[in-house]
PDB file of C-alpha atoms in Angstrom:
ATOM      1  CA  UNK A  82       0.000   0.000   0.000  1.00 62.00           C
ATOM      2  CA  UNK A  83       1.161   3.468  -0.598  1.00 74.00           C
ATOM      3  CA  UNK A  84       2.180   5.886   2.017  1.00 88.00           C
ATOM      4  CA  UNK A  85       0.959   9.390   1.881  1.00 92.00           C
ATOM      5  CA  UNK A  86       3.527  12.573   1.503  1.00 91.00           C
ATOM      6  CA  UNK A  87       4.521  13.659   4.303  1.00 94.00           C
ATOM      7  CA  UNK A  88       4.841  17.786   4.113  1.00 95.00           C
ATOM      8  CA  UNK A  89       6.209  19.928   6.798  1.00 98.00           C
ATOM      9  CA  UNK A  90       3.975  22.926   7.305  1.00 98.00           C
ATOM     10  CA  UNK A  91       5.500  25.959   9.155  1.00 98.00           C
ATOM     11  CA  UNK A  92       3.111  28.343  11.295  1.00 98.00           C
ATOM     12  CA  UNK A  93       5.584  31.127  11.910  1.00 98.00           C
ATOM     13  CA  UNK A  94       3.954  34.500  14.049  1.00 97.00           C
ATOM     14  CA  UNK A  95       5.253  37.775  15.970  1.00 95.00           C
ATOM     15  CA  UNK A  96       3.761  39.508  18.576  1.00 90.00           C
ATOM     16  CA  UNK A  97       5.358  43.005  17.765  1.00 82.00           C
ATOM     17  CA  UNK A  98       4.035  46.366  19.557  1.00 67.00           C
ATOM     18  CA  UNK A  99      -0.047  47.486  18.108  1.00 55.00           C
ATOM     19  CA  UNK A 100       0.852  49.283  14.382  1.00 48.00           C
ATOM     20  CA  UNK A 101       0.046  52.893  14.235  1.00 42.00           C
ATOM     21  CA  UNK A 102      -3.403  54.056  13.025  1.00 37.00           C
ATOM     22  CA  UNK A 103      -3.476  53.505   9.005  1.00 40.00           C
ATOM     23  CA  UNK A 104      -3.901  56.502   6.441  1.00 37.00           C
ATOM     24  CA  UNK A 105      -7.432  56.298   6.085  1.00 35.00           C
ATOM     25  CA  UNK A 106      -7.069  58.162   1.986  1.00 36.00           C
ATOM     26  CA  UNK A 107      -6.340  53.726   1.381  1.00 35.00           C
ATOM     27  CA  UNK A 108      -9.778  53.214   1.842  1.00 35.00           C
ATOM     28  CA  UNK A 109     -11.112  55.244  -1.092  1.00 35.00           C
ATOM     29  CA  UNK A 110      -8.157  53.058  -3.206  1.00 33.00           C
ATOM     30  CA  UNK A 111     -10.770  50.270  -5.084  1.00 29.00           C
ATOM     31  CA  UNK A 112      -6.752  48.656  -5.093  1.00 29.00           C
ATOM     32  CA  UNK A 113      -6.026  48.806  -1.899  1.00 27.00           C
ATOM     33  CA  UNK A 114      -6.477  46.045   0.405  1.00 27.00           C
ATOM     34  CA  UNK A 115      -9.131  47.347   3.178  1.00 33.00           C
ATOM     35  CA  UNK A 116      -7.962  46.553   6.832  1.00 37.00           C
ATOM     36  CA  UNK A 117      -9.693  44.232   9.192  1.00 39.00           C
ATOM     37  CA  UNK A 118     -10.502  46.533  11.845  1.00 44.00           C
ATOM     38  CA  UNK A 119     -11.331  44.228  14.381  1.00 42.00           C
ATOM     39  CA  UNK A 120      -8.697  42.140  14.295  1.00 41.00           C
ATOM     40  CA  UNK A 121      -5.957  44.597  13.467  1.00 46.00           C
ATOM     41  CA  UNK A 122      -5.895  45.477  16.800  1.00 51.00           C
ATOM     42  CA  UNK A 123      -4.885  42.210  18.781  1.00 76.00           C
ATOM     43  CA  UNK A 124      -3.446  39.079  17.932  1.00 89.00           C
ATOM     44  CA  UNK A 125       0.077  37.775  16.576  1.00 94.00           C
ATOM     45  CA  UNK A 126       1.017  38.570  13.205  1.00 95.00           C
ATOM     46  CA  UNK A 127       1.583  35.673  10.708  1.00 97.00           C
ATOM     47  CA  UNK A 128       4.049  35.440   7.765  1.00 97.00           C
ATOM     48  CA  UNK A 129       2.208  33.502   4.470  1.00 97.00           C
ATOM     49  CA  UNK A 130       2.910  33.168   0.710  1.00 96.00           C
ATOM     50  CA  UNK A 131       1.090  33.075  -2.592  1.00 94.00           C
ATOM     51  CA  UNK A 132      -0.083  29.929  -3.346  1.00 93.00           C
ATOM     52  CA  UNK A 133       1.957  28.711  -6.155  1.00 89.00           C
ATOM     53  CA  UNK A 134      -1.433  27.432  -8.161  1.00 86.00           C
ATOM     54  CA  UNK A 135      -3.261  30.061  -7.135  1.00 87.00           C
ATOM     55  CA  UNK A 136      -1.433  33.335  -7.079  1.00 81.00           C
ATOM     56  CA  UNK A 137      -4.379  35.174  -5.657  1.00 87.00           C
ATOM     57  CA  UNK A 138      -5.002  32.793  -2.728  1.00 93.00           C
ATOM     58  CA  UNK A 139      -2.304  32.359   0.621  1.00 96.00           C
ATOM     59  CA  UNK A 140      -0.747  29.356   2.451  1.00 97.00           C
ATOM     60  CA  UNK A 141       1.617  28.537   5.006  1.00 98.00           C
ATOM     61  CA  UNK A 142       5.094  28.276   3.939  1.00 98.00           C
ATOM     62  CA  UNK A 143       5.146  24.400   3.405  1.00 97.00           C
ATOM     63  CA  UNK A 144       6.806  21.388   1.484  1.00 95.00           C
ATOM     64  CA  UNK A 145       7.820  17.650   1.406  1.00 95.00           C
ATOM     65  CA  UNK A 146      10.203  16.400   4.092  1.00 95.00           C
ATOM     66  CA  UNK A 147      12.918  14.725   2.571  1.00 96.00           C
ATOM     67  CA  UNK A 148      15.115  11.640   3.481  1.00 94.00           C
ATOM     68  CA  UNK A 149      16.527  11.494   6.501  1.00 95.00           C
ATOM     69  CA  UNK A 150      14.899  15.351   7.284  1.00 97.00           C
ATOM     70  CA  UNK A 151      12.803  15.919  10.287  1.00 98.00           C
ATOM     71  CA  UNK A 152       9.725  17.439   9.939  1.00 98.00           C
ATOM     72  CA  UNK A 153      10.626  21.168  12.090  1.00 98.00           C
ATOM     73  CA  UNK A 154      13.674  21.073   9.904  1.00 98.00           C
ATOM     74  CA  UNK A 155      11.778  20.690   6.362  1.00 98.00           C
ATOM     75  CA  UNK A 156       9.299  23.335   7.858  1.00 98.00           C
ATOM     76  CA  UNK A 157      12.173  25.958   8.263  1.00 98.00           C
ATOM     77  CA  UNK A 158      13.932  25.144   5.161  1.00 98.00           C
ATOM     78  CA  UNK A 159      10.705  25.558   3.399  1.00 98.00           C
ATOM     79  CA  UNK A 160      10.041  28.752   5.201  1.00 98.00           C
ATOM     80  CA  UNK A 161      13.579  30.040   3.706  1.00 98.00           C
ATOM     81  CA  UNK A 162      12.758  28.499   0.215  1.00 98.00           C
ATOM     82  CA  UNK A 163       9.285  29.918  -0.218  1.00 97.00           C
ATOM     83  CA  UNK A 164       9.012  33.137   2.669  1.00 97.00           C
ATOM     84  CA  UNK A 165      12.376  34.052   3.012  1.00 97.00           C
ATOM     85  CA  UNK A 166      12.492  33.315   6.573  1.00 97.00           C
ATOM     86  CA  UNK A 167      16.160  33.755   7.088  1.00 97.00           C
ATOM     87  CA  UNK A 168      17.681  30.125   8.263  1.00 96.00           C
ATOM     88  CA  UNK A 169      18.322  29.754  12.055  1.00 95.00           C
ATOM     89  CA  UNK A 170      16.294  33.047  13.165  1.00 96.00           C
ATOM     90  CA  UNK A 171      13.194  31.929  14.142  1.00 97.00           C
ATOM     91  CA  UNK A 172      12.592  30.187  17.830  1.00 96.00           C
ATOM     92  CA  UNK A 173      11.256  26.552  16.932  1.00 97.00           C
ATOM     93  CA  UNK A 174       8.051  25.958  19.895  1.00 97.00           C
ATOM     94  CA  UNK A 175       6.636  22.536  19.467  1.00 97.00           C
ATOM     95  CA  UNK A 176       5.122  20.499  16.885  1.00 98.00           C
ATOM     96  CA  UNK A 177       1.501  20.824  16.898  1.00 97.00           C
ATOM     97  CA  UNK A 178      -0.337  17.847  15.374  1.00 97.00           C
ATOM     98  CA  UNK A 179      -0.279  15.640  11.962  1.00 97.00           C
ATOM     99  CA  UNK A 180      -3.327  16.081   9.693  1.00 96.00           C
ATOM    100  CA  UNK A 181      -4.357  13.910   6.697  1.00 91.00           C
ATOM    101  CA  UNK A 182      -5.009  15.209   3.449  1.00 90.00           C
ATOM    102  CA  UNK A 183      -8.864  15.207   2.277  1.00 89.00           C
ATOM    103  CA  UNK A 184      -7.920  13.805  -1.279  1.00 89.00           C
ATOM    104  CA  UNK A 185      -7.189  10.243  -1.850  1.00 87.00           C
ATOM    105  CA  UNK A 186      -3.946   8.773  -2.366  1.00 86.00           C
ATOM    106  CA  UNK A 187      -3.874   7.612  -6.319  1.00 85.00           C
ATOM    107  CA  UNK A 188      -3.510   4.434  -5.284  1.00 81.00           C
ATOM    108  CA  UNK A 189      -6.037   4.731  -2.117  1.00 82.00           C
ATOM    109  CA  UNK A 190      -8.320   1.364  -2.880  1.00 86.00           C
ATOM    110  CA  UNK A 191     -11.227   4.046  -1.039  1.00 87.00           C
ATOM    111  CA  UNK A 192     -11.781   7.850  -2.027  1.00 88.00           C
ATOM    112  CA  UNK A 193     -14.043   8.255   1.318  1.00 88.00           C
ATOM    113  CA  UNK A 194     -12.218   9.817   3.988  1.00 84.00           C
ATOM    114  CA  UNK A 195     -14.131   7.991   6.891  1.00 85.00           C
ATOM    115  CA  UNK A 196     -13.870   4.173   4.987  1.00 89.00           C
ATOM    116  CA  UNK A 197     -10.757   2.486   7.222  1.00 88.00           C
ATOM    117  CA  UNK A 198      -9.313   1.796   3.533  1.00 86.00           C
ATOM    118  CA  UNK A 199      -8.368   5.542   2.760  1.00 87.00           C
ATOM    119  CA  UNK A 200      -4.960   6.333   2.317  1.00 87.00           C
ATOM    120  CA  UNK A 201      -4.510  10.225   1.901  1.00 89.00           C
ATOM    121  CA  UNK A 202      -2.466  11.844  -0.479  1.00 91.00           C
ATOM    122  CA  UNK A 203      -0.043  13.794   1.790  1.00 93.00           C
ATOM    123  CA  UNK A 204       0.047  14.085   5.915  1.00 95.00           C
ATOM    124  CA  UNK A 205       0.800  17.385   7.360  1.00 96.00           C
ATOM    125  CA  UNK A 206       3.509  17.833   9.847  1.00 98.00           C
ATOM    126  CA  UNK A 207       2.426  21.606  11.288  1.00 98.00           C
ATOM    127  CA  UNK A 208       5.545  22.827  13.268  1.00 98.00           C
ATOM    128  CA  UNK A 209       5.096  26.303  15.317  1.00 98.00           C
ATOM    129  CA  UNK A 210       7.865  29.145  15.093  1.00 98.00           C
ATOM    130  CA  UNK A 211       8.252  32.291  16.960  1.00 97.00           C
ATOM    131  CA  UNK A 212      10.147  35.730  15.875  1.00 96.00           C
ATOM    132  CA  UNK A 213      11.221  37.014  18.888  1.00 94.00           C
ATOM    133  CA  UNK A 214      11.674  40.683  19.570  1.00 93.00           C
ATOM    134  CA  UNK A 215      15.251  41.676  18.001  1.00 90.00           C
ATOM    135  CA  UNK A 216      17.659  43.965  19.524  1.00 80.00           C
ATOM    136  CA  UNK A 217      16.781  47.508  18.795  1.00 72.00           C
ATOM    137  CA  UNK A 218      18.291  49.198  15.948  1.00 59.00           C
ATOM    138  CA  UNK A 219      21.245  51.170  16.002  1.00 61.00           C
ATOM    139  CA  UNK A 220      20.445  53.786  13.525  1.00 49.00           C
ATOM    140  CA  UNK A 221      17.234  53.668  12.084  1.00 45.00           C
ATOM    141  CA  UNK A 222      14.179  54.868  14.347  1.00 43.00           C
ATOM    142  CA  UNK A 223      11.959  52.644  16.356  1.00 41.00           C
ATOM    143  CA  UNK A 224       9.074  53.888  15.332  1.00 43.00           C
ATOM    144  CA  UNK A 225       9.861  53.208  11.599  1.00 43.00           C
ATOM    145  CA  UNK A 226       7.841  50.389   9.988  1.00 43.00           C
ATOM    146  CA  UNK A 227       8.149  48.338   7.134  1.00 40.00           C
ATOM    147  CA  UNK A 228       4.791  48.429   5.242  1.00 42.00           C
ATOM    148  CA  UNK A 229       3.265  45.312   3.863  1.00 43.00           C
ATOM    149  CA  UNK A 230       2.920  46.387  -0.065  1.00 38.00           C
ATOM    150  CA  UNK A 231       0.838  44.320  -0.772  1.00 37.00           C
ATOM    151  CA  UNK A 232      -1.776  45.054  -3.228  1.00 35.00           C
ATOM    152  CA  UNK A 233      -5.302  43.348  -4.035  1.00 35.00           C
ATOM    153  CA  UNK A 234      -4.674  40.837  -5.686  1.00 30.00           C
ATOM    154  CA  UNK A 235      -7.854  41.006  -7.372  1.00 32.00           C
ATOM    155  CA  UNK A 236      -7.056  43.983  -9.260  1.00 33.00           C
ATOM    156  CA  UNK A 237      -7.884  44.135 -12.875  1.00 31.00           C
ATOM    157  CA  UNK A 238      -5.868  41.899 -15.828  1.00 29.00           C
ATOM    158  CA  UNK A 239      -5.476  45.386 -17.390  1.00 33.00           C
ATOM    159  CA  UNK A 240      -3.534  46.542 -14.039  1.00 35.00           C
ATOM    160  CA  UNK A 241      -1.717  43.287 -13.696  1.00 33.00           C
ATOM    161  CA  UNK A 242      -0.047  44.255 -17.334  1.00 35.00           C
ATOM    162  CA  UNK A 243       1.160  47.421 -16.638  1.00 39.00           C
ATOM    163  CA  UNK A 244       4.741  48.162 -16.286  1.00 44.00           C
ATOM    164  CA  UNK A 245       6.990  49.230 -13.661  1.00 43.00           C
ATOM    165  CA  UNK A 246       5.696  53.014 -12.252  1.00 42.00           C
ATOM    166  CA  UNK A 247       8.070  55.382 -11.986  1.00 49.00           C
ATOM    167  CA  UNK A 248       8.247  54.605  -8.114  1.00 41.00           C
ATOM    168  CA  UNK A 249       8.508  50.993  -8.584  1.00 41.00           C
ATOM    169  CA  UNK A 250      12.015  52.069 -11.117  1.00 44.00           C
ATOM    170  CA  UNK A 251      13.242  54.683  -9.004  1.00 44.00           C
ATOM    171  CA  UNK A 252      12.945  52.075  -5.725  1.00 39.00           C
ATOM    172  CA  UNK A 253      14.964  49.547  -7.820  1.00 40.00           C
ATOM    173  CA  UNK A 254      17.555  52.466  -8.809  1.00 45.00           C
ATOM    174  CA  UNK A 255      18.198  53.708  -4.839  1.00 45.00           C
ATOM    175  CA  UNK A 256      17.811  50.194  -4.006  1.00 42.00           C
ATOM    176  CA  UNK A 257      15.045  50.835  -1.560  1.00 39.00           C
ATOM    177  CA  UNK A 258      12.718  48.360  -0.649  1.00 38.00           C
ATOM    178  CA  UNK A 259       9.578  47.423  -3.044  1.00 35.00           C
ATOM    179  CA  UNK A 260       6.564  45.095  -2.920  1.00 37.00           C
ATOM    180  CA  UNK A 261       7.603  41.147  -3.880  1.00 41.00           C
ATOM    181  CA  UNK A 262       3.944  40.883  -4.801  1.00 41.00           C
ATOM    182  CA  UNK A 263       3.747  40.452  -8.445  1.00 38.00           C
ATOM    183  CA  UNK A 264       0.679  42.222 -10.144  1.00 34.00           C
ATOM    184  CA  UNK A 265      -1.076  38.833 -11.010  1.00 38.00           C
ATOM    185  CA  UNK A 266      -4.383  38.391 -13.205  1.00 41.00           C
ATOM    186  CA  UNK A 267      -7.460  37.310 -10.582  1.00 44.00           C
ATOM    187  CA  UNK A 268      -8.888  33.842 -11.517  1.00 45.00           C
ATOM    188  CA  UNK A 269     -12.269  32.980 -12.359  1.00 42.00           C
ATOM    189  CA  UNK A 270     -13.235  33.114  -9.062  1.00 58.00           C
ATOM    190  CA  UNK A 271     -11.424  35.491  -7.308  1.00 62.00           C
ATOM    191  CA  UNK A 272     -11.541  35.430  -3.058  1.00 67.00           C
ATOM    192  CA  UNK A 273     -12.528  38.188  -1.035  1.00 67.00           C
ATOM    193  CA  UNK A 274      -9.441  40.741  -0.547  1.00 75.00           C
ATOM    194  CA  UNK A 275      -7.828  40.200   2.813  1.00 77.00           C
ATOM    195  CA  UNK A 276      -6.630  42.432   5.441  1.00 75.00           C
ATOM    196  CA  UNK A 277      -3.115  42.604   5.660  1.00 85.00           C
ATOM    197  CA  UNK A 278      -0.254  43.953   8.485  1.00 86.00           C
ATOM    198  CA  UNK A 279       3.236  45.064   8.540  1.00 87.00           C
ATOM    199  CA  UNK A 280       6.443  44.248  10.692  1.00 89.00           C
ATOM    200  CA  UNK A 281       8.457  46.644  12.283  1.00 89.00           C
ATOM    201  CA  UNK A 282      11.589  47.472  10.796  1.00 89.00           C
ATOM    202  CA  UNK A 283      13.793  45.697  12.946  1.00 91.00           C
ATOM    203  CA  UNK A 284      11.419  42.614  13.154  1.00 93.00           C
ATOM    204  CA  UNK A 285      12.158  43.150   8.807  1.00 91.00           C
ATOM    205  CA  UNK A 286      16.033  43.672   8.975  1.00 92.00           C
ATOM    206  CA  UNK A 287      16.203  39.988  11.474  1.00 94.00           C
ATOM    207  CA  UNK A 288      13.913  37.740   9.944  1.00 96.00           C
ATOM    208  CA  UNK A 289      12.973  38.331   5.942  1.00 96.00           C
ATOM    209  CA  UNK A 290      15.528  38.344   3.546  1.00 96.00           C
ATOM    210  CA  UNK A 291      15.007  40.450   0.492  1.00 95.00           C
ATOM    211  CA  UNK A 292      15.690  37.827  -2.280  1.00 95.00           C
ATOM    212  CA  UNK A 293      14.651  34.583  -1.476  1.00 96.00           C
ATOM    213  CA  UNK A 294      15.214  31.399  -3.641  1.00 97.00           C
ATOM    214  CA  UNK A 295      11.438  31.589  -5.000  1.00 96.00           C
ATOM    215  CA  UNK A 296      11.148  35.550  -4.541  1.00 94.00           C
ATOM    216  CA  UNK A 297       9.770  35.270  -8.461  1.00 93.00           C
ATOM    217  CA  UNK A 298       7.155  32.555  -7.943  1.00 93.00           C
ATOM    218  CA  UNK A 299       5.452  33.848  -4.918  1.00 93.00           C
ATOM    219  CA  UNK A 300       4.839  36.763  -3.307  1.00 93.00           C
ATOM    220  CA  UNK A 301       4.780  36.938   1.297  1.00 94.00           C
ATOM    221  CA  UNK A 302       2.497  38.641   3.376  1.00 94.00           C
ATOM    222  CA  UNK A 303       1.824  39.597   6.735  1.00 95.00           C
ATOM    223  CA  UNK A 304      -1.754  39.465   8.443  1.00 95.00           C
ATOM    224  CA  UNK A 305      -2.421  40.222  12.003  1.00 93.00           C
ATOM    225  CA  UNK A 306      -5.011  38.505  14.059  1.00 94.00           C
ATOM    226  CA  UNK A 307      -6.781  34.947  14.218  1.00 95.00           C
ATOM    227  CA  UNK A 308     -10.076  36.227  11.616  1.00 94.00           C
ATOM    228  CA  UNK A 309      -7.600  37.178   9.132  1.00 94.00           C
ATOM    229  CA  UNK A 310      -5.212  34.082   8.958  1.00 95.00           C
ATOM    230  CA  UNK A 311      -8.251  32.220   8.869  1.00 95.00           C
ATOM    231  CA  UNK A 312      -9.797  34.319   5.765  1.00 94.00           C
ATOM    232  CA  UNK A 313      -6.307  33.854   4.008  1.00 95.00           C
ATOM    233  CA  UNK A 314      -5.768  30.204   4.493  1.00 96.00           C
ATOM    234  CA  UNK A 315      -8.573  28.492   4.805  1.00 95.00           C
ATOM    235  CA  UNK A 316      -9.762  27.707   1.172  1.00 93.00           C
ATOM    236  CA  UNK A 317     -10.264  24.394  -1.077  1.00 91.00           C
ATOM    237  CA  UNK A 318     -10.027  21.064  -0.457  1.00 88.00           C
ATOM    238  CA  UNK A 319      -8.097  22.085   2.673  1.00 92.00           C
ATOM    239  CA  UNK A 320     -10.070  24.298   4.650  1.00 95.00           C
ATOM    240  CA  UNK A 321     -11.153  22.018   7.573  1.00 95.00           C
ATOM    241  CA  UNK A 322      -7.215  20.825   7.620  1.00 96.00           C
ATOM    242  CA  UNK A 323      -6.159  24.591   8.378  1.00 97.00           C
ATOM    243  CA  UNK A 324      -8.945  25.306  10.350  1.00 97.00           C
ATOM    244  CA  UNK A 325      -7.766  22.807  12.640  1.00 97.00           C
ATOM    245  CA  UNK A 326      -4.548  23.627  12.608  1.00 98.00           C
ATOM    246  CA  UNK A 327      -5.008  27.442  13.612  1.00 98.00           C
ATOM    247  CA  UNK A 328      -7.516  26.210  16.615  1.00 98.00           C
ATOM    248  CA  UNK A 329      -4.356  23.779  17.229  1.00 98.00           C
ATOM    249  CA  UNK A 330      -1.982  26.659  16.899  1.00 97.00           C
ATOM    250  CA  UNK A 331      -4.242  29.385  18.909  1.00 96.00           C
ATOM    251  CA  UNK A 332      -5.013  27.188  21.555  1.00 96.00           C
ATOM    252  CA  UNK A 333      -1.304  26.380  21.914  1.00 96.00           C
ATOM    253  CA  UNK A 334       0.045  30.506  22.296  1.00 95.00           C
ATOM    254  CA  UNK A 335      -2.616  31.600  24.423  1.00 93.00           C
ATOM    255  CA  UNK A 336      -2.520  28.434  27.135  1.00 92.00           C
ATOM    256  CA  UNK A 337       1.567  29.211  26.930  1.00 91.00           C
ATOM    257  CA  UNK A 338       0.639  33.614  27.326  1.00 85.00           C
ATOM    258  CA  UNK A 339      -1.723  32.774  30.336  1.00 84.00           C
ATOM    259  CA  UNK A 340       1.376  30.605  31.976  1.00 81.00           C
ATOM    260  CA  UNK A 341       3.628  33.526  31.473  1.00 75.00           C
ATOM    261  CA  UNK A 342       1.075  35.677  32.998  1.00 71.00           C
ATOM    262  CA  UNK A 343       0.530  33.399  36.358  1.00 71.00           C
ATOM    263  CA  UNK A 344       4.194  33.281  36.584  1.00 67.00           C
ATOM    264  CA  UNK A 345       4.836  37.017  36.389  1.00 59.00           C
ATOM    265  CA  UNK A 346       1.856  37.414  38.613  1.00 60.00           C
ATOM    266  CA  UNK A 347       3.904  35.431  41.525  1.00 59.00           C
ATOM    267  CA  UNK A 348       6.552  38.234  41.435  1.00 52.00           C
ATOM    268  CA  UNK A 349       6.654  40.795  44.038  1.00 57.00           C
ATOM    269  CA  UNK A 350       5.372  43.999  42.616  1.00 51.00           C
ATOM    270  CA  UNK A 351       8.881  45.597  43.848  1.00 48.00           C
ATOM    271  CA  UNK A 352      10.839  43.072  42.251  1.00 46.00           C
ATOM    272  CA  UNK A 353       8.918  43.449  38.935  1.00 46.00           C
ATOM    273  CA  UNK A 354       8.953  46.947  38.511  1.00 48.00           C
ATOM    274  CA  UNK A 355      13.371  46.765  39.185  1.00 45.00           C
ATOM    275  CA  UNK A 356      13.586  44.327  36.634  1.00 47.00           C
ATOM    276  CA  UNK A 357      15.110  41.762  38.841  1.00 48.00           C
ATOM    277  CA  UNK A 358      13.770  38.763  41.007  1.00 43.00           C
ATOM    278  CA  UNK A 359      15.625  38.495  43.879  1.00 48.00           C
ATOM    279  CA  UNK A 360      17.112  34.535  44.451  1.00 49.00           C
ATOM    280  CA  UNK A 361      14.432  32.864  47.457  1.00 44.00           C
TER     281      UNK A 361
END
């Protein structure tokens, strides 16, 4: 009997400071991507890609784990390969669950998921990463951000011709930063646009490299809050898979928050506000 793929899925999130309020002039853009207010305010941010099939729909970075690879390891590597993630930066957590894949193996003697007989096509391995907060910057400001660029992706097939603007060529020139979001025709049926977030510079600088090895295949984005991962992600055949895995993954941060909250809570109020817990 076949096996199914196994594919490392990374869920990799920040919890930087609350971004500052967003120009509201966006919001009379019919291109710009409108923000979710009521999850903008709390929650981690999460770092997706394009899917590769779908250009205007988002996964988790994610990818086969090869021989004699464990499955946190293929999730990072993937995250480098697809995101950007630079290698060794983010804080591996724990590995969350394994999920099987809705669609039947080719060789699967049953195509029902419940029948004993079904053999999926892949299993996913979903592996949780942290970005810490990095050391301040030297030189640049702490209040500078990094802006998520990117644009709705269900923007004409007229727009998605176009050429380079003149800020897009003059950003390449000074070799400041641009959008990695290609401007990408909208399928047939094109999703809903989603709210996206931005990192803080520093949070930028430390984790996301600005090439990557499939920088011209995909495009990464940054949402903020539970609603909007769930909005990007879950889609297709897949949908009750990634539901599952963001309960999986929410239920994980917040039990591990609330222990970090009882444990500061046992610490004299003196000793908290110094900084330092004096030895019992």
């Amino acid at each position: 009997m076949a096996s199914p793929r196994s594919v490392a899925v990374a869920i990799i999130f920040a919890s930087p400071p609350a971004s500052p309020p967003r120009d509201t002039a966006a919001a009379h853009d019919s291109h710009a991507i409108a923000p979710d207010k009521g999850d903008e305010e709390e929650g981690p941010t999460f770092l997706l890609v394009s899917s590769r099939k779908k250009k205007n729909r988002y996964v988790f970075p994610k990818g086969g784990i090869e021989h004699g690879e464990r499955s946190p390891e293929a999730a990072e590597r993937e995250s480098w390969e697809e995101a950007g993630l630079r290698p060794g930066t983010a804080r591996h957590l724990t590995h969350l669950l394994v999920l099987q894949d809705p669609s039947a193996h080719i060789l699967s003697p049953s195509s029902d998921i419940d029948s004993p007989s079904f053999v999926a096509s892949c299993q996913y391995s979903f592996e949780l990463f942290y970005l810490p907060p990095p050391p301040p910057p030297s030189s640049a400001s702490a209040e500078a951000r990094i802006p998520n660029n990117t644009e709705n992706l269900a923007s004409s097939t007229a727009a998605s011709a176009e050429p380079a603007t003149d800020s897009e060529a003059k950003a390449k020139e000074d070799g400041s930063p641009s959008s990695h979001n290609a401007r990408i025709p909208p399928s047939d049926a094109d999703p809903p646009a989603i709210a996206t977030s931005s990192l803080p510079t520093a949070y930028e600088s430390a984790y996301l490299s600005p090439t990557w090895p499939e920088s011209t295949e995909r495009d990464r984005v940054l949402v903020r809050g539970w609603r909007a991962l769930e909005n990007a992600v879950c889609w297709g055949r897949r949908e009750q898979v990634m539901r599952e895995a963001i309960r999986q993954a929410r239920h994980w941060i917040e039990e591990e928050q609330q222990g970090e909250e009882q444990e500061l809570g046992r610490i004299p109020d003196a000793e908290r506000q110094s900084g330092e817990v004096q030895p019992a």
